[in-house]
Short mmCIF file of C-alpha atoms in Angstrom, two decimals:
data_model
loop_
_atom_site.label_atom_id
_atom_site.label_comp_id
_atom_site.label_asym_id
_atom_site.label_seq_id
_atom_site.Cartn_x
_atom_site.Cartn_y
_atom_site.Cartn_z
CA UNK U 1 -196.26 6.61 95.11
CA UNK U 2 -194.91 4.57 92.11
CA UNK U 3 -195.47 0.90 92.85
CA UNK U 4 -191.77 -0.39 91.16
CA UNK U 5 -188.74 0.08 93.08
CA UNK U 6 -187.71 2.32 90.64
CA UNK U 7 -183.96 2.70 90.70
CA UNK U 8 -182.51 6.44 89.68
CA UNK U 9 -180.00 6.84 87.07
CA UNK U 10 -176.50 7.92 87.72
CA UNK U 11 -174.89 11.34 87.43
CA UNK U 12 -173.43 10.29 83.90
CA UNK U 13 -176.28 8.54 82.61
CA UNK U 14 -178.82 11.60 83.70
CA UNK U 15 -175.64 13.83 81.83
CA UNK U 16 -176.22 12.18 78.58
CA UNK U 17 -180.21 12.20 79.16
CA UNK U 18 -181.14 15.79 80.13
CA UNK U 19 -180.76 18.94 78.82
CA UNK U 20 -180.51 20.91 81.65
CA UNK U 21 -178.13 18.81 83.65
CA UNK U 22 -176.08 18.39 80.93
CA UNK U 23 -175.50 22.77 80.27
CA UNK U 24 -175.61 23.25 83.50
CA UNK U 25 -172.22 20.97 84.64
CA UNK U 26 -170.95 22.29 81.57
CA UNK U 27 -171.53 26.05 82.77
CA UNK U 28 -170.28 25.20 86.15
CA UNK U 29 -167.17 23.87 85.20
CA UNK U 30 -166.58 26.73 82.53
CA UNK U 31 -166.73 29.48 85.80
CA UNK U 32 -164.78 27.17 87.69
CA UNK U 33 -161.76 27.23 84.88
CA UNK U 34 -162.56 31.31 84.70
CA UNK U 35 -161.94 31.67 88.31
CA UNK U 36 -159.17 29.56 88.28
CA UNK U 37 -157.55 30.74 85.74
CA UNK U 38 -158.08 34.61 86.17
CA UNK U 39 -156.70 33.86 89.37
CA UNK U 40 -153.68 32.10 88.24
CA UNK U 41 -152.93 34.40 85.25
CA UNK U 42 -152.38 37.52 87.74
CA UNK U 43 -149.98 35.67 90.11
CA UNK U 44 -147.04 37.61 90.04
CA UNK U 45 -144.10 35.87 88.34
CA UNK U 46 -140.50 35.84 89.86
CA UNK U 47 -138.53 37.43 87.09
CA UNK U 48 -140.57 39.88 85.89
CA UNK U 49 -140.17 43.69 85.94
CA UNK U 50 -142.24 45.33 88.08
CA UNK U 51 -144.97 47.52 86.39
CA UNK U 52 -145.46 51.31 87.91
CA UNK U 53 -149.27 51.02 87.11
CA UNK U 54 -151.25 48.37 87.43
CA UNK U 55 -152.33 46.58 83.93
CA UNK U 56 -155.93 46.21 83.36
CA UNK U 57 -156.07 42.14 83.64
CA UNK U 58 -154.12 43.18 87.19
CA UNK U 59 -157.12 45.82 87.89
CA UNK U 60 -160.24 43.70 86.86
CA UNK U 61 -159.16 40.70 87.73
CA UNK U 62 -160.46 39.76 90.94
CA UNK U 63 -164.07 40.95 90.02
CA UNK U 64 -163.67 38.75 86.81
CA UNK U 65 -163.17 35.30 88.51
CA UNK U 66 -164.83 36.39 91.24
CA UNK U 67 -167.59 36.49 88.60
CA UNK U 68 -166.49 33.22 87.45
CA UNK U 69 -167.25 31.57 91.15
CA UNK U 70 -170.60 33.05 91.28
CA UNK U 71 -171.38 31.57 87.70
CA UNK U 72 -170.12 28.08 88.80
CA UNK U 73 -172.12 28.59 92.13
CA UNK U 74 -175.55 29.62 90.47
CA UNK U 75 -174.76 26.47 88.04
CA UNK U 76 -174.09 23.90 90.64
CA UNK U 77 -177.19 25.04 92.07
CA UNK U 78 -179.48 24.48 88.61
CA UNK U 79 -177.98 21.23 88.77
CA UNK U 80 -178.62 19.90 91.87
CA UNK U 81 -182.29 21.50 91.89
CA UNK U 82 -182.79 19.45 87.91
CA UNK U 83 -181.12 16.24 89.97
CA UNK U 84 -183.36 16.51 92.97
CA UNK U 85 -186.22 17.42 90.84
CA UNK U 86 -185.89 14.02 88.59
CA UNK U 87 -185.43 11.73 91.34
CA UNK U 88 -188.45 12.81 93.18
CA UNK U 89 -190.40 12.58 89.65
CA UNK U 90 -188.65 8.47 89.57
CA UNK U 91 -189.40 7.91 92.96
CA UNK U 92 -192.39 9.66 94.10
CA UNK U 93 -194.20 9.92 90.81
CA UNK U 94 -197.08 8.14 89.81
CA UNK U 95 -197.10 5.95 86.47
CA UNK U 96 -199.27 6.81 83.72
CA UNK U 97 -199.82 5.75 80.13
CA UNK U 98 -200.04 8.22 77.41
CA UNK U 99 -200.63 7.96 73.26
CA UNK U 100 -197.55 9.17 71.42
CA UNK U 101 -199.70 11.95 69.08
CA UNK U 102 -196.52 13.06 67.08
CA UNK U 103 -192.51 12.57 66.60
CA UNK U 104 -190.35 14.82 64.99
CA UNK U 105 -186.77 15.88 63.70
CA UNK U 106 -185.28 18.91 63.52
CA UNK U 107 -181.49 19.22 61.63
CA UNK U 108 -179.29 21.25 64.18
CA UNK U 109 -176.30 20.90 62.11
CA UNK U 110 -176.29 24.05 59.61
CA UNK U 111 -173.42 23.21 57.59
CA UNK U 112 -175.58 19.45 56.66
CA UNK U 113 -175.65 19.54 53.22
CA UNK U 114 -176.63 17.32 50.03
CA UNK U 115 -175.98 20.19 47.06
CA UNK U 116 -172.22 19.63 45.93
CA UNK U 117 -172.20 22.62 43.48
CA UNK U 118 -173.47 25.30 46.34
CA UNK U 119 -171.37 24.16 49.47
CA UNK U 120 -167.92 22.59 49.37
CA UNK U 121 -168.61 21.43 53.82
CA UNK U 122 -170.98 18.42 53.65
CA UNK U 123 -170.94 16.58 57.05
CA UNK U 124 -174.12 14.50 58.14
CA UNK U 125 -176.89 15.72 59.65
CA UNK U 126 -177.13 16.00 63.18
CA UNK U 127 -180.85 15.57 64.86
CA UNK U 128 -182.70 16.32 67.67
CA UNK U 129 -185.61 14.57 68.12
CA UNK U 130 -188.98 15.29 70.02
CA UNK U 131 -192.33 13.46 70.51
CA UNK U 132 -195.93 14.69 71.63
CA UNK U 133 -197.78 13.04 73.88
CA UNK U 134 -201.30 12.92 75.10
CA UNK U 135 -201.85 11.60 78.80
CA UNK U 136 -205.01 12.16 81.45
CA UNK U 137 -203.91 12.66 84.87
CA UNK U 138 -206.75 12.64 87.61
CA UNK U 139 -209.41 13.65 84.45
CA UNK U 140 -207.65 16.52 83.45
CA UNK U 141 -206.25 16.30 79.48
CA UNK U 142 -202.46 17.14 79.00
CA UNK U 143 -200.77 17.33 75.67
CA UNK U 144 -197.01 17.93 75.74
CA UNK U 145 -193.87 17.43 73.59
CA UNK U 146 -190.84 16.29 75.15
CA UNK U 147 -187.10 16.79 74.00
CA UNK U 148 -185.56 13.33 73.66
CA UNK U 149 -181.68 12.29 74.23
CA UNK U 150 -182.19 10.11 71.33
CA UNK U 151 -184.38 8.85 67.99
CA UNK U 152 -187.42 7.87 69.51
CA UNK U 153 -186.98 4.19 68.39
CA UNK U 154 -184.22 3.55 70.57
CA UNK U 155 -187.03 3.72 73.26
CA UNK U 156 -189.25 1.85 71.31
CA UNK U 157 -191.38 5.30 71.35
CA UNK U 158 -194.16 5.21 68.04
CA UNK U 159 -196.89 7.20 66.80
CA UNK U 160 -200.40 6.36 67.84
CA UNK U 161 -198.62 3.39 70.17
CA UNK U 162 -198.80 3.84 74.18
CA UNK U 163 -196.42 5.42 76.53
CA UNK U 164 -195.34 5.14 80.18
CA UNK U 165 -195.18 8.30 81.83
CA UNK U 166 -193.98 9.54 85.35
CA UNK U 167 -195.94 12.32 86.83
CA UNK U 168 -195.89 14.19 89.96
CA UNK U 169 -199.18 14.99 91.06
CA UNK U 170 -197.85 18.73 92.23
CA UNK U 171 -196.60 18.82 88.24
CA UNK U 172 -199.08 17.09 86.14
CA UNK U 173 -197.92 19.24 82.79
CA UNK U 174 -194.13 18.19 83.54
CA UNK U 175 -193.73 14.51 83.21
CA UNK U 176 -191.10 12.09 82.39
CA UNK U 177 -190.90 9.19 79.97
CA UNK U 178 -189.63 6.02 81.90
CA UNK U 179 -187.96 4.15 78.96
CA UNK U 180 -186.21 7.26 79.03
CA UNK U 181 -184.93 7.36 82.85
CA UNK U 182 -185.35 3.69 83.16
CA UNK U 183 -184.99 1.90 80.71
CA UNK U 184 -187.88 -0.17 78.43
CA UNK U 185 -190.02 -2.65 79.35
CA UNK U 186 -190.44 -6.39 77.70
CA UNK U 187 -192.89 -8.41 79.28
CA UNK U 188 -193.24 -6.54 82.42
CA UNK U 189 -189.51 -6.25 83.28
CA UNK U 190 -187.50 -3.45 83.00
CA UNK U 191 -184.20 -3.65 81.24
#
């Protein structure tokens, strides 16, 4: 068990830090707005003619944002398993430190561009960053690279330079940096 009374991160803050969380409301929220608004596009309207067949949106309707519930459903799910899942990593997990082998960039924007005479959109470059790290846990090597929320600076996060880690012991290849979830440390302290 982690010695620090490690505190977990709220919903918005773990939004804006993972992935997974983050697509996942996203997707549930998108079925929610099909369902809802399947279902509210085939309420019947008061002044309307009535039709002597049924249009297609009328027909397919129903399975449509019935699908739309199911999608929001099997979202909410992801996201509460990727919640639960990262605050049993923060609390239960066990601290561990790790070299930083490697960061990286990667431009995700594909309109980024410097050449004036080829492309007439130039907007800035948009980034997503990863590192590679190199911890032991219970003698047993691991190398991984993990998808940061930001430049790796901002977590003070430098090639060659140590890391904290949080690992499960049941997950050893899936751990967590704690500047990330937790903030950095000066001194001992956490921020």
């Amino acid at each position: 068990m982690n010695s620090a009374a490690n505190t977990f991160p709220g919903f918005w803050a773990l939004y804006r830090i993972e992935p997974l969380v983050r697509g996942a409301f996203t997707t549930m929220m998108l079925g929610l707005m099909l369902a809802a608004g399947i279902w509210w596009v085939i309420q019947p309207q008061p002044n309307a003619v009535p039709q002597t067949e049924p249009s297609f949106e009328v027909l397919y309707a129903p399975w449509i944002s019935a699908g739309g519930g199911v999608l929001a459903a099997l979202a909410a799910s992801v996201l509460v398993w990727r919640t639960l899942w990262v605050k049993n990593v923060i609390c239960h997990g066990s601290e561990v430190r790790g070299i930083v082998e490697r960061t990286d960039h990667h431009d995700t924007n594909m309109h980024s561009s410097t050449d004036s005479v080829t492309s007439t959109i130039r907007t800035k470059p948009t980034y997503v960053y990863y590192v590679t790290v190199r911890y032991d846990v219970r003698g047993d090597e691991q190398t991984v690279r993990i998808k940061l929320p930001d430049s790796p600076f901002t977590f003070g996060i430098r090639k060659g330079e140590e890391v904290d880690l949080l690992v499960l012991e049941s997950a050893p290849h899936k751990p967590l940096i704690r500047a990330v979830y937790l903030g950095r440390r000066d001194n001992g302290q956490a921020e």
